[in-house]
Amino acid sequence: MKFLAALISVISLACFSWSACPIPSLPNPAAGQQSALEDLRHIGLRYSQEGHYRDAAASYEEVLHTAQALGISDTTVVTDLQNLALIAEEMGNYMDARNYYLRELDLLNHLGAASSVAAGEAYLELGGLLQIQGLFSEAETHYKKAVGLLTQHAGSDDLRTAKALGRLGRLYMERAKFAEASTLLRKARATAEKSLTEDNPKLITFFDAEAYFLCQTGKYREAEKKWMSALKIAERAYGENEIQYGTLLLHLGQMYSVLGDYPAAETMLQRSLAANEKTSGSDPVDRAIIMSSLAAAYTKHRKLADAAPLVKSGEASDASCSEAPISCAFIRSNLGGYYMTTGQWGAAKLEFGRALKLREDTLGEHPLVADSLISLSRALRMLNRKKEAKIYKTRAGQILESQRNPAYDASNTIDVRSFQANNR
């Protein structure tokens, strides 16, 4: 996942805190230098939109270096730091991303804007990063800070506040807190629809979130309608540049696979994979998620010859399970499913066991843990280890009973890493 571990510049290492690294007072840099900075920012934005993340990061790093040399420490630099953090996330450089977010918050404090809309947005993005890493309690804390700051300084009906409510709702969805999730997601979408036209691409994130919720609670046809609405908006807004909505295609493909519409699933997932292949420097876990989902669709469709090369790639990939444990568990579970279908019981047991450990360590008593326990029990039963299989199955039943969420469909959990990527 550390695609560009060496990307952190001297600035990042030597000057983490703005208060600890005084900036010379040069309030009026030459117009030509300011223009050069803006040109670099536009170049970085273009590279980012085209999926050239390494080039985008290099452009923004140069912006930071130049801004520091000119003594600029204003809100434009705050935005530069957030853009670098988002790009670092896209490349899977989570430690770098976290450092950029913290530097952003430190600079805001240095500027006297610790309580502001900008700070709320920084807490929101930092919460998203922590959620990807499976640090749910910390993520919840940061999301709530974001909601509070944005509600206070932007207003309860502001789109940014709606986005924060939606993110918190998705976190509760991941934690199987369905009542809280439903309330927040609906409120977020209703707020967004008040200020946006029906074809505005900013609506995609809200439709995606609600579709995710509906899909997880077994309301597949309603979820399909939401996702198809989002896809129509995306196709009108972005055309053939599927990089902009590749994860939306992924989510649709995953849902069609659950519904048993494998041709539709394969079409969506192939499009998502093609979009990912157009990027450079992107997080390899993103690619592994898409390939794993496509392999699972092929496996269920009994197209094992098509699934095999994707599985081999998944075996070879070294997804950083410590950085994105839920994503890694998702990939491992799909590998286990392929091995079960092809009669490789020992390999299936190994992958299901890995997924179980990751989910237990991250989620505790959660329906996804129950899903892994059930999968592992099936593999053990095929290995004639029926006593162990019964123990795992019994524990899974206890978890599901304690959760009291009969609508939850653990077999249809969209990976949080891929889901977050579509909601910036």
JSON list of N, CA, C and O in Angstrom, two decimals, residues 30 48 57 66-67 91 109 149 156 169 183 191 201 204 211 239 241 252 269 366 412:
[
{"chain": "A", "resi": 30, "resn": "ALA", "atom": "N", "xyz": [5.49, 38.38, -4.69]},
{"chain": "A", "resi": 30, "resn": "ALA", "atom": "CA", "xyz": [5.34, 38.93, -6.03]},
{"chain": "A", "resi": 30, "resn": "ALA", "atom": "C", "xyz": [4.19, 38.27, -6.76]},
{"chain": "A", "resi": 30, "resn": "ALA", "atom": "O", "xyz": [3.93, 37.08, -6.61]},
{"chain": "A", "resi": 48, "resn": "SER", "atom": "N", "xyz": [-4.93, 14.95, -10.51]},
{"chain": "A", "resi": 48, "resn": "SER", "atom": "CA", "xyz": [-5.76, 14.20, -9.58]},
{"chain": "A", "resi": 48, "resn": "SER", "atom": "C", "xyz": [-7.04, 13.72, -10.24]},
{"chain": "A", "resi": 48, "resn": "SER", "atom": "O", "xyz": [-7.44, 12.56, -10.10]},
{"chain": "A", "resi": 57, "resn": "ALA", "atom": "N", "xyz": [0.54, 14.54, -6.53]},
{"chain": "A", "resi": 57, "resn": "ALA", "atom": "CA", "xyz": [1.22, 14.73, -5.25]},
{"chain": "A", "resi": 57, "resn": "ALA", "atom": "C", "xyz": [2.49, 15.56, -5.42]},
{"chain": "A", "resi": 57, "resn": "ALA", "atom": "O", "xyz": [2.78, 16.45, -4.61]},
{"chain": "A", "resi": 66, "resn": "THR", "atom": "N", "xyz": [7.17, 25.90, -2.23]},
{"chain": "A", "resi": 66, "resn": "THR", "atom": "CA", "xyz": [7.24, 27.28, -2.70]},
{"chain": "A", "resi": 66, "resn": "THR", "atom": "C", "xyz": [6.55, 28.23, -1.72]},
{"chain": "A", "resi": 66, "resn": "THR", "atom": "O", "xyz": [7.06, 29.31, -1.42]},
{"chain": "A", "resi": 67, "resn": "ALA", "atom": "N", "xyz": [5.39, 27.82, -1.20]},
{"chain": "A", "resi": 67, "resn": "ALA", "atom": "CA", "xyz": [4.66, 28.66, -0.25]},
{"chain": "A", "resi": 67, "resn": "ALA", "atom": "C", "xyz": [5.48, 28.91, 1.00]},
{"chain": "A", "resi": 67, "resn": "ALA", "atom": "O", "xyz": [5.54, 30.04, 1.51]},
{"chain": "A", "resi": 91, "resn": "MET", "atom": "N", "xyz": [-3.41, 6.89, -2.69]},
{"chain": "A", "resi": 91, "resn": "MET", "atom": "CA", "xyz": [-2.25, 6.05, -2.97]},
{"chain": "A", "resi": 91, "resn": "MET", "atom": "C", "xyz": [-2.02, 5.00, -1.88]},
{"chain": "A", "resi": 91, "resn": "MET", "atom": "O", "xyz": [-1.11, 4.19, -1.98]},
{"chain": "A", "resi": 109, "resn": "ASN", "atom": "N", "xyz": [-5.18, 26.19, 13.61]},
{"chain": "A", "resi": 109, "resn": "ASN", "atom": "CA", "xyz": [-5.05, 26.70, 14.97]},
{"chain": "A", "resi": 109, "resn": "ASN", "atom": "C", "xyz": [-4.10, 27.89, 15.01]},
{"chain": "A", "resi": 109, "resn": "ASN", "atom": "O", "xyz": [-4.34, 28.90, 15.69]},
{"chain": "A", "resi": 149, "resn": "LEU", "atom": "N", "xyz": [-18.88, 21.61, 14.35]},
{"chain": "A", "resi": 149, "resn": "LEU", "atom": "CA", "xyz": [-18.28, 22.81, 13.78]},
{"chain": "A", "resi": 149, "resn": "LEU", "atom": "C", "xyz": [-19.03, 23.27, 12.53]},
{"chain": "A", "resi": 149, "resn": "LEU", "atom": "O", "xyz": [-19.25, 24.48, 12.34]},
{"chain": "A", "resi": 156, "resn": "SER", "atom": "N", "xyz": [-27.04, 24.34, 9.63]},
{"chain": "A", "resi": 156, "resn": "SER", "atom": "CA", "xyz": [-27.58, 22.98, 9.60]},
{"chain": "A", "resi": 156, "resn": "SER", "atom": "C", "xyz": [-28.06, 22.56, 8.22]},
{"chain": "A", "resi": 156, "resn": "SER", "atom": "O", "xyz": [-28.16, 21.36, 7.93]},
{"chain": "A", "resi": 169, "resn": "GLY", "atom": "N", "xyz": [-23.35, 8.68, 9.48]},
{"chain": "A", "resi": 169, "resn": "GLY", "atom": "CA", "xyz": [-24.33, 7.62, 9.24]},
{"chain": "A", "resi": 169, "resn": "GLY", "atom": "C", "xyz": [-23.70, 6.37, 8.67]},
{"chain": "A", "resi": 169, "resn": "GLY", "atom": "O", "xyz": [-24.03, 5.25, 9.06]},
{"chain": "A", "resi": 183, "resn": "THR", "atom": "N", "xyz": [-31.44, 7.29, 10.33]},
{"chain": "A", "resi": 183, "resn": "THR", "atom": "CA", "xyz": [-31.84, 8.67, 10.61]},
{"chain": "A", "resi": 183, "resn": "THR", "atom": "C", "xyz": [-30.87, 9.68, 10.00]},
{"chain": "A", "resi": 183, "resn": "THR", "atom": "O", "xyz": [-31.28, 10.65, 9.35]},
{"chain": "A", "resi": 191, "resn": "THR", "atom": "N", "xyz": [-31.28, 17.14, 3.19]},
{"chain": "A", "resi": 191, "resn": "THR", "atom": "CA", "xyz": [-30.60, 18.44, 3.22]},
{"chain": "A", "resi": 191, "resn": "THR", "atom": "C", "xyz": [-29.92, 18.74, 1.89]},
{"chain": "A", "resi": 191, "resn": "THR", "atom": "O", "xyz": [-30.00, 19.86, 1.37]},
{"chain": "A", "resi": 201, "resn": "PRO", "atom": "N", "xyz": [-23.87, 16.35, -9.73]},
{"chain": "A", "resi": 201, "resn": "PRO", "atom": "CA", "xyz": [-23.05, 15.19, -9.35]},
{"chain": "A", "resi": 201, "resn": "PRO", "atom": "C", "xyz": [-22.74, 15.12, -7.86]},
{"chain": "A", "resi": 201, "resn": "PRO", "atom": "O", "xyz": [-22.37, 14.05, -7.37]},
{"chain": "A", "resi": 204, "resn": "ILE", "atom": "N", "xyz": [-24.44, 12.35, -5.87]},
{"chain": "A", "resi": 204, "resn": "ILE", "atom": "CA", "xyz": [-24.03, 10.96, -6.00]},
{"chain": "A", "resi": 204, "resn": "ILE", "atom": "C", "xyz": [-23.66, 10.37, -4.64]},
{"chain": "A", "resi": 204, "resn": "ILE", "atom": "O", "xyz": [-24.05, 9.24, -4.30]},
{"chain": "A", "resi": 211, "resn": "ALA", "atom": "N", "xyz": [-28.19, 3.95, -0.79]},
{"chain": "A", "resi": 211, "resn": "ALA", "atom": "CA", "xyz": [-28.24, 2.66, -1.47]},
{"chain": "A", "resi": 211, "resn": "ALA", "atom": "C", "xyz": [-27.47, 1.61, -0.68]},
{"chain": "A", "resi": 211, "resn": "ALA", "atom": "O", "xyz": [-27.89, 0.46, -0.55]},
{"chain": "A", "resi": 239, "resn": "GLY", "atom": "N", "xyz": [-19.22, 11.48, -18.29]},
{"chain": "A", "resi": 239, "resn": "GLY", "atom": "CA", "xyz": [-19.08, 10.80, -19.57]},
{"chain": "A", "resi": 239, "resn": "GLY", "atom": "C", "xyz": [-18.24, 9.54, -19.48]},
{"chain": "A", "resi": 239, "resn": "GLY", "atom": "O", "xyz": [-18.46, 8.70, -18.60]},
{"chain": "A", "resi": 241, "resn": "ASN", "atom": "N", "xyz": [-15.16, 9.30, -18.67]},
{"chain": "A", "resi": 241, "resn": "ASN", "atom": "CA", "xyz": [-14.11, 9.34, -17.65]},
{"chain": "A", "resi": 241, "resn": "ASN", "atom": "C", "xyz": [-14.59, 8.59, -16.41]},
{"chain": "A", "resi": 241, "resn": "ASN", "atom": "O", "xyz": [-14.96, 9.19, -15.40]},
{"chain": "A", "resi": 252, "resn": "LEU", "atom": "N", "xyz": [-22.39, -1.20, -7.54]},
{"chain": "A", "resi": 252, "resn": "LEU", "atom": "CA", "xyz": [-23.46, -1.81, -8.33]},
{"chain": "A", "resi": 252, "resn": "LEU", "atom": "C", "xyz": [-23.12, -3.25, -8.69]},
{"chain": "A", "resi": 252, "resn": "LEU", "atom": "O", "xyz": [-23.97, -4.14, -8.62]},
{"chain": "A", "resi": 269, "resn": "LEU", "atom": "N", "xyz": [-18.35, -4.57, -12.83]},
{"chain": "A", "resi": 269, "resn": "LEU", "atom": "CA", "xyz": [-17.04, -4.76, -12.20]},
{"chain": "A", "resi": 269, "resn": "LEU", "atom": "C", "xyz": [-15.91, -4.65, -13.22]},
{"chain": "A", "resi": 269, "resn": "LEU", "atom": "O", "xyz": [-14.83, -4.14, -12.89]},
{"chain": "A", "resi": 366, "resn": "HIS", "atom": "N", "xyz": [-19.62, -8.60, 16.07]},
{"chain": "A", "resi": 366, "resn": "HIS", "atom": "CA", "xyz": [-20.22, -7.89, 14.93]},
{"chain": "A", "resi": 366, "resn": "HIS", "atom": "C", "xyz": [-20.74, -8.93, 13.94]},
{"chain": "A", "resi": 366, "resn": "HIS", "atom": "O", "xyz": [-20.19, -10.03, 13.84]},
{"chain": "A", "resi": 412, "resn": "ASN", "atom": "N", "xyz": [-23.32, -9.34, 2.16]},
{"chain": "A", "resi": 412, "resn": "ASN", "atom": "CA", "xyz": [-23.37, -8.27, 1.18]},
{"chain": "A", "resi": 412, "resn": "ASN", "atom": "C", "xyz": [-22.75, -6.99, 1.72]},
{"chain": "A", "resi": 412, "resn": "ASN", "atom": "O", "xyz": [-23.27, -5.91, 1.54]}
]
